[in-house]
Coordinates of C-alpha atoms and ligand atoms in Angstrom, one line a residue:
M1 CA 98.1 99.3 82.0
F2 CA 98.0 102.2 84.5
G3 CA 96.0 100.6 87.3
S4 CA 98.6 100.3 90.0
D5 CA 102.3 100.0 90.5
N6 CA 101.7 96.6 92.0
Q7 CA 100.2 95.3 88.7
Y8 CA 103.5 95.6 86.8
G9 CA 106.0 92.8 86.8
V10 CA 109.4 92.6 88.5
H11 CA 112.5 94.2 86.9
P12 CA 114.6 91.5 85.2
K13 CA 117.6 92.4 87.3
I14 CA 115.6 91.6 90.4
M15 CA 114.7 88.2 89.0
D16 CA 118.4 87.6 88.1
A17 CA 119.4 88.6 91.7
I18 CA 116.9 86.2 93.2
V19 CA 118.1 83.4 90.9
A20 CA 121.7 84.2 91.8
A21 CA 120.9 84.0 95.5
N22 CA 119.6 80.5 95.0
N23 CA 122.9 78.7 94.4
D24 CA 123.9 77.7 97.9
I25 CA 122.9 76.9 101.5
A26 CA 122.8 80.0 103.7
P27 CA 122.0 80.8 107.3
S28 CA 118.3 81.7 107.8
Y29 CA 116.3 84.6 109.4
G30 CA 118.7 87.3 108.3
S31 CA 122.1 85.8 109.5
D32 CA 123.3 85.4 105.9
S33 CA 126.0 87.4 104.0
L34 CA 123.5 88.9 101.5
T35 CA 121.5 90.5 104.4
Q36 CA 124.7 91.9 105.8
K37 CA 125.6 93.4 102.4
A38 CA 122.1 94.8 101.9
N39 CA 122.2 96.4 105.4
E40 CA 125.5 98.0 104.5
L41 CA 124.1 99.3 101.2
I42 CA 121.1 100.7 103.0
Q43 CA 123.4 102.4 105.5
N44 CA 125.4 103.9 102.7
F45 CA 122.2 105.0 100.9
F46 CA 121.0 106.9 103.9
E47 CA 124.5 108.0 104.9
T48 CA 124.2 106.8 108.5
K49 CA 124.9 103.8 110.7
E50 CA 122.5 105.1 113.3
M51 CA 119.7 102.9 112.1
D52 CA 118.0 99.6 112.7
I53 CA 116.7 97.8 109.6
Y54 CA 114.0 95.1 109.5
F55 CA 113.0 93.5 106.2
V56 CA 109.3 92.5 106.0
S57 CA 107.1 91.0 103.4
T58 CA 104.7 93.9 102.5
G59 CA 104.4 97.7 102.6
G60 CA 101.5 97.3 105.0
A61 CA 103.5 95.2 107.3
A62 CA 106.3 97.8 107.2
N63 CA 103.8 100.5 108.2
C64 CA 102.2 98.3 110.9
L65 CA 105.6 97.2 112.4
S66 CA 106.8 100.8 112.4
L67 CA 103.7 102.0 114.2
A68 CA 103.8 99.1 116.7
S69 CA 107.4 100.0 117.5
L70 CA 106.6 103.7 118.2
C71 CA 103.1 103.7 119.6
P72 CA 101.7 102.0 122.8
N73 CA 98.3 100.5 122.8
W74 CA 96.9 103.5 124.6
G75 CA 98.3 105.9 122.0
A76 CA 97.1 107.5 118.9
I77 CA 98.6 108.0 115.4
L78 CA 97.7 111.2 113.6
C79 CA 97.6 110.8 109.8
H80 CA 95.9 112.2 106.7
N81 CA 92.3 111.3 106.1
H82 CA 93.4 109.6 102.8
A83 CA 96.3 107.7 104.4
H84 CA 97.0 104.1 103.3
I85 CA 97.3 103.1 107.0
L86 CA 93.8 104.5 107.7
L87 CA 92.0 103.2 104.6
D88 CA 93.8 100.4 103.0
E89 CA 95.4 98.1 105.6
G90 CA 92.4 96.6 107.2
N91 CA 92.8 96.7 111.0
G92 CA 96.5 95.8 110.7
P93 CA 97.7 99.0 112.4
E94 CA 95.3 98.4 115.3
M95 CA 96.2 94.7 115.5
F96 CA 100.0 95.3 115.4
T97 CA 99.9 98.1 118.0
G98 CA 97.5 96.2 120.2
G99 CA 94.8 98.8 119.9
A100 CA 96.3 102.2 119.1
R101 CA 93.8 104.7 117.6
L102 CA 94.3 106.0 114.1
I103 CA 93.0 109.6 113.8
G104 CA 92.5 111.0 110.3
I105 CA 92.9 114.7 109.7
G106 CA 93.0 117.0 106.8
I107 CA 90.7 117.7 103.8
S108 CA 93.2 119.0 101.2
P109 CA 95.1 116.5 99.1
K110 CA 98.1 116.8 101.4
L111 CA 98.3 116.9 105.2
L112 CA 99.3 120.3 106.4
P113 CA 101.5 120.9 109.5
I114 CA 99.0 123.4 110.8
E115 CA 96.2 120.8 110.8
V116 CA 98.4 118.5 112.9
E117 CA 99.3 121.2 115.3
N118 CA 95.6 122.2 115.7
A119 CA 94.8 118.6 116.5
L120 CA 97.5 118.6 119.2
L121 CA 96.8 122.0 120.5
H122 CA 93.4 120.9 121.7
H123 CA 94.6 117.7 123.1
D124 CA 94.5 117.6 126.9
E125 CA 97.0 115.2 128.3
S126 CA 95.4 115.2 131.7
F127 CA 92.2 113.9 130.3
V128 CA 92.8 110.2 130.9
H129 CA 89.8 109.1 128.9
A130 CA 91.2 110.1 125.5
P131 CA 93.7 108.3 123.2
Q132 CA 97.1 109.9 123.6
P133 CA 98.8 111.1 120.4
K134 CA 102.2 109.4 120.1
V135 CA 103.0 109.4 116.3
I136 CA 102.5 111.6 113.3
S137 CA 102.4 109.6 110.1
I138 CA 102.9 111.0 106.6
T139 CA 103.2 109.3 103.2
N140 CA 105.9 110.4 100.7
L141 CA 104.9 110.4 97.8
N142 CA 101.5 110.6 99.4
E143 CA 98.3 108.8 98.4
N144 CA 97.3 111.6 96.1
G145 CA 100.7 111.6 94.3
L146 CA 102.1 114.6 96.2
L147 CA 105.5 115.2 97.5
Y148 CA 106.6 116.5 101.0
S149 CA 109.8 118.5 100.7
P150 CA 112.5 118.3 103.4
N151 CA 111.3 121.7 104.6
E152 CA 107.7 120.4 105.0
I153 CA 108.9 117.3 106.7
A154 CA 111.0 119.4 109.1
Q155 CA 107.8 121.3 110.0
F156 CA 106.1 118.1 110.9
S157 CA 109.1 117.0 112.8
A158 CA 109.2 120.3 114.8
I159 CA 105.6 119.7 115.8
A160 CA 106.3 116.1 116.7
K161 CA 109.2 117.1 118.9
K162 CA 107.3 120.0 120.5
Y163 CA 104.5 117.5 121.6
G164 CA 106.7 114.5 122.3
L165 CA 105.6 112.4 119.3
Y166 CA 107.5 110.4 116.8
L167 CA 107.3 111.1 113.0
H168 CA 106.7 108.1 110.7
C169 CA 106.9 108.1 106.9
D170 CA 105.2 105.6 104.7
G171 CA 107.7 105.4 101.9
A172 CA 106.0 102.9 99.6
R173 CA 106.9 105.4 96.8
F174 CA 110.0 106.9 98.4
A175 CA 112.0 106.3 95.3
N176 CA 109.6 108.4 93.2
A177 CA 109.7 111.1 95.8
L178 CA 113.5 111.1 95.8
V179 CA 113.7 111.5 92.0
T180 CA 111.2 114.3 92.0
S181 CA 112.7 116.2 94.9
A182 CA 116.3 115.7 93.7
V183 CA 117.5 115.6 97.3
S184 CA 119.4 112.8 98.9
P185 CA 117.8 109.9 100.8
K186 CA 119.1 111.4 104.1
E187 CA 117.6 114.8 103.4
L188 CA 114.2 113.2 102.7
S189 CA 114.3 111.1 105.9
W190 CA 116.3 111.3 109.1
Q191 CA 117.9 114.7 108.4
S192 CA 114.5 116.3 108.1
G193 CA 113.3 114.5 111.2
I194 CA 111.8 111.2 110.1
D195 CA 112.1 108.7 113.0
A196 CA 110.7 105.7 111.2
L197 CA 110.6 105.0 107.5
S198 CA 108.7 102.3 105.8
F199 CA 111.2 101.9 102.9
G200 CA 109.5 100.2 100.0
L201 CA 111.1 99.1 96.8
T202 CA 108.4 96.7 95.6
K203 CA 106.4 99.3 93.7
N204 CA 109.7 100.6 92.4
G205 CA 110.3 97.3 90.5
A206 CA 111.2 94.6 93.1
M207 CA 109.1 91.5 94.0
L208 CA 109.3 91.7 97.8
A209 CA 111.5 94.4 99.2
E210 CA 110.1 96.3 102.1
A211 CA 111.9 97.4 105.2
V212 CA 111.2 99.2 108.5
I213 CA 114.0 101.6 109.2
L214 CA 114.2 103.2 112.7
F215 CA 116.6 106.1 112.9
G216 CA 118.7 107.4 115.8
D217 CA 116.8 107.5 119.1
A218 CA 113.7 106.0 117.6
R219 CA 115.4 102.6 117.6
Q220 CA 113.5 100.3 119.9
K221 CA 114.6 97.2 121.8
A222 CA 111.1 95.7 121.2
T223 CA 111.1 95.8 117.4
P224 CA 112.9 92.5 116.8
Y225 CA 110.4 90.7 119.1
L226 CA 107.4 92.6 117.5
R227 CA 108.6 91.5 114.1
K228 CA 108.8 87.9 115.2
T229 CA 105.5 88.0 117.0
S230 CA 103.8 89.4 113.9
Q231 CA 105.4 86.5 111.9
Q232 CA 107.3 89.0 109.7
L233 CA 110.7 87.5 110.4
I234 CA 111.3 85.9 107.0
S235 CA 113.2 82.6 107.1
K236 CA 114.7 82.7 103.6
H237 CA 115.8 86.3 104.2
R238 CA 118.6 86.3 101.6
F239 CA 116.0 86.5 98.8
L240 CA 114.7 89.8 100.2
A241 CA 118.3 91.0 100.7
A242 CA 119.2 90.1 97.1
Q243 CA 116.5 92.5 95.9
F244 CA 117.7 95.4 98.0
I245 CA 121.2 94.8 96.8
A246 CA 120.1 94.7 93.1
M247 CA 118.1 97.9 93.6
L248 CA 120.7 99.9 95.5
E249 CA 124.1 98.7 94.1
N250 CA 124.0 100.4 90.7
D251 CA 121.2 102.9 91.3
L252 CA 118.6 100.6 89.7
W253 CA 116.0 102.2 92.0
K254 CA 116.7 105.6 90.4
D255 CA 116.5 104.3 86.8
C256 CA 113.1 102.7 87.6
A257 CA 111.7 105.7 89.4
Q258 CA 112.9 108.1 86.7
N259 CA 111.2 106.0 84.0
A260 CA 108.0 105.9 86.0
N261 CA 108.1 109.7 86.8
K262 CA 108.9 110.6 83.2
A263 CA 106.1 108.4 81.8
A264 CA 103.7 110.2 84.3
Q265 CA 104.8 113.6 82.9
K266 CA 104.2 112.4 79.3
I267 CA 100.7 111.2 80.3
A268 CA 99.9 114.5 82.0
Q269 CA 100.9 116.3 78.7
I270 CA 98.6 114.0 76.7
F271 CA 95.7 114.7 79.0
H272 CA 96.4 118.5 78.8
K273 CA 96.4 118.2 75.0
N274 CA 93.0 116.7 75.2
G275 CA 91.6 119.4 77.4
I276 CA 91.9 117.4 80.6
S277 CA 94.1 119.0 83.3
P278 CA 95.4 116.9 86.2
I279 CA 93.6 118.0 89.3
V280 CA 96.7 117.9 91.5
P281 CA 100.3 118.5 90.3
V282 CA 102.0 115.4 88.9
Q283 CA 105.0 115.0 91.3
G284 CA 105.8 111.4 90.9
N285 CA 104.3 108.4 89.1
E286 CA 100.6 109.1 89.6
I287 CA 98.3 111.2 87.5
F288 CA 94.8 112.2 88.8
V289 CA 92.3 113.6 86.3
E290 CA 88.6 114.2 86.2
L291 CA 86.9 112.2 83.5
D292 CA 83.3 112.2 82.5
E293 CA 81.6 108.8 81.7
K294 CA 82.3 109.1 78.0
Q295 CA 86.0 109.8 78.4
A296 CA 86.4 107.1 81.0
S297 CA 84.7 104.5 78.9
K298 CA 86.8 105.4 75.8
I299 CA 89.9 104.6 77.9
A300 CA 88.5 101.5 79.4
N301 CA 87.4 100.2 76.0
A302 CA 91.0 100.4 74.9
N303 CA 91.8 97.9 77.7
I304 CA 93.7 100.4 79.7
G305 CA 93.6 99.9 83.4
F306 CA 93.0 102.8 85.8
Y307 CA 90.8 103.4 88.9
P308 CA 88.2 105.9 90.1
W309 CA 89.7 107.9 93.0
H310 CA 86.8 109.2 95.0
A311 CA 89.1 110.8 97.6
L312 CA 89.7 113.6 95.1
G313 CA 86.1 113.9 93.9
A314 CA 83.3 112.0 92.2
K315 CA 84.8 112.2 88.7
A316 CA 88.5 111.8 89.8
H317 CA 90.5 108.9 88.3
R318 CA 94.0 107.7 89.0
F319 CA 96.6 106.5 86.5
V320 CA 99.9 105.0 87.8
T321 CA 103.1 104.5 85.8
S322 CA 106.0 102.2 86.6
W323 CA 109.6 101.2 85.8
S324 CA 108.3 99.4 82.8
S325 CA 105.9 102.0 81.4
D326 CA 106.9 102.6 77.7
D327 CA 106.0 104.8 74.8
N328 CA 103.7 102.0 73.3
Q329 CA 101.5 102.1 76.4
I330 CA 101.5 105.8 76.5
Q331 CA 100.5 106.0 72.8
T332 CA 97.7 103.6 73.3
L333 CA 96.3 106.0 75.9
E334 CA 96.8 108.9 73.6
K335 CA 95.0 107.1 70.8
A336 CA 92.1 106.1 73.0
L337 CA 91.6 109.8 74.1
E338 CA 91.7 111.1 70.5
D339 CA 89.5 108.4 68.9
Ligands
PLP401 C1 100.8 104.6 100.2 C2 101.0 103.1 100.3 N1 101.5 102.6 101.3 C3 101.8 101.3 101.5 C4 101.4 100.4 100.5 C5 101.8 98.9 100.6 O1 100.8 98.0 100.4 P1 101.1 96.4 100.4 O2 100.9 96.0 101.8 O3 100.0 95.9 99.5 O4 102.5 96.1 100.0 C6 100.7 100.9 99.3 C7 100.3 100.0 98.2 O5 99.3 100.1 97.6 C8 100.5 102.3 99.2 O6 99.9 102.8 98.1

């Protein structure tokens, strides 16, 4: 029940949109009218036309294509030690970039600008033998459920600019971050200095809705060819576009993320009530708690899904809510804890 946002189904309005897109013949590979409409909606959403948009099939592919667009094969990408790109995408980033090095930094649940700056301070550009940092990558919400505010993003951006790097954001949970921060999409992205955003709506309630967005001067001539070369240019593109339209047109993305975030707050309160405090603040749709074996098995015995999360400690466990989390599910967890 609370294993991962990917375990939940697809919002019925997304299914309806896919079915509605299935009623005609349409140009392939993104030349269709639904793709055009989706692109316009994304431009409106981010309040700029200074962007290139590339739909891809998975969040991992969005990250890999973003990084391949920004980082040469002799470059390096600085990211948090718990980053999805470092731990959970196989060797995808290395393969897409043709060999760029991922360098994990940071020991606290969030990457700190000072840690990135320290890594860059000691970098010697004249030392030809070392990988050359070209990209800073953050995740918002991050892998430990934490939010980077526009102010924090701007600090990473200032460092990126100072050292001539690009700033990438893995936005697999961008919708949850937006709802928590209560700022606009542009404030949480290009206006704070994000150059490339992996904009994911799959976890948010879609089936397959992931995009690489390159803003302003970060737009690259190579990206269309890199997408094709990596076989991420989807032929029946309109079905991806239909999902973006359904999510953005009437703020379905917001309803879904609000539901997920509210459910997470309710779960946090239930844990509190049972003497279990979340080990990091609940800032989106993820709750991290320390459970002893007895507590963990009580929950597991009630058929509730959740995962150990060793990045935050030996006893840490992760619970994830979604657009479809409801009071019944939450009460089942409450009962399991109280039994
Ligand atoms: C932080 C983060 N980034 C990206 C992804 C995208 O993963 P996938 O390639 O499975 O869509 C995930 C999914 O778990 C994630 O948690």
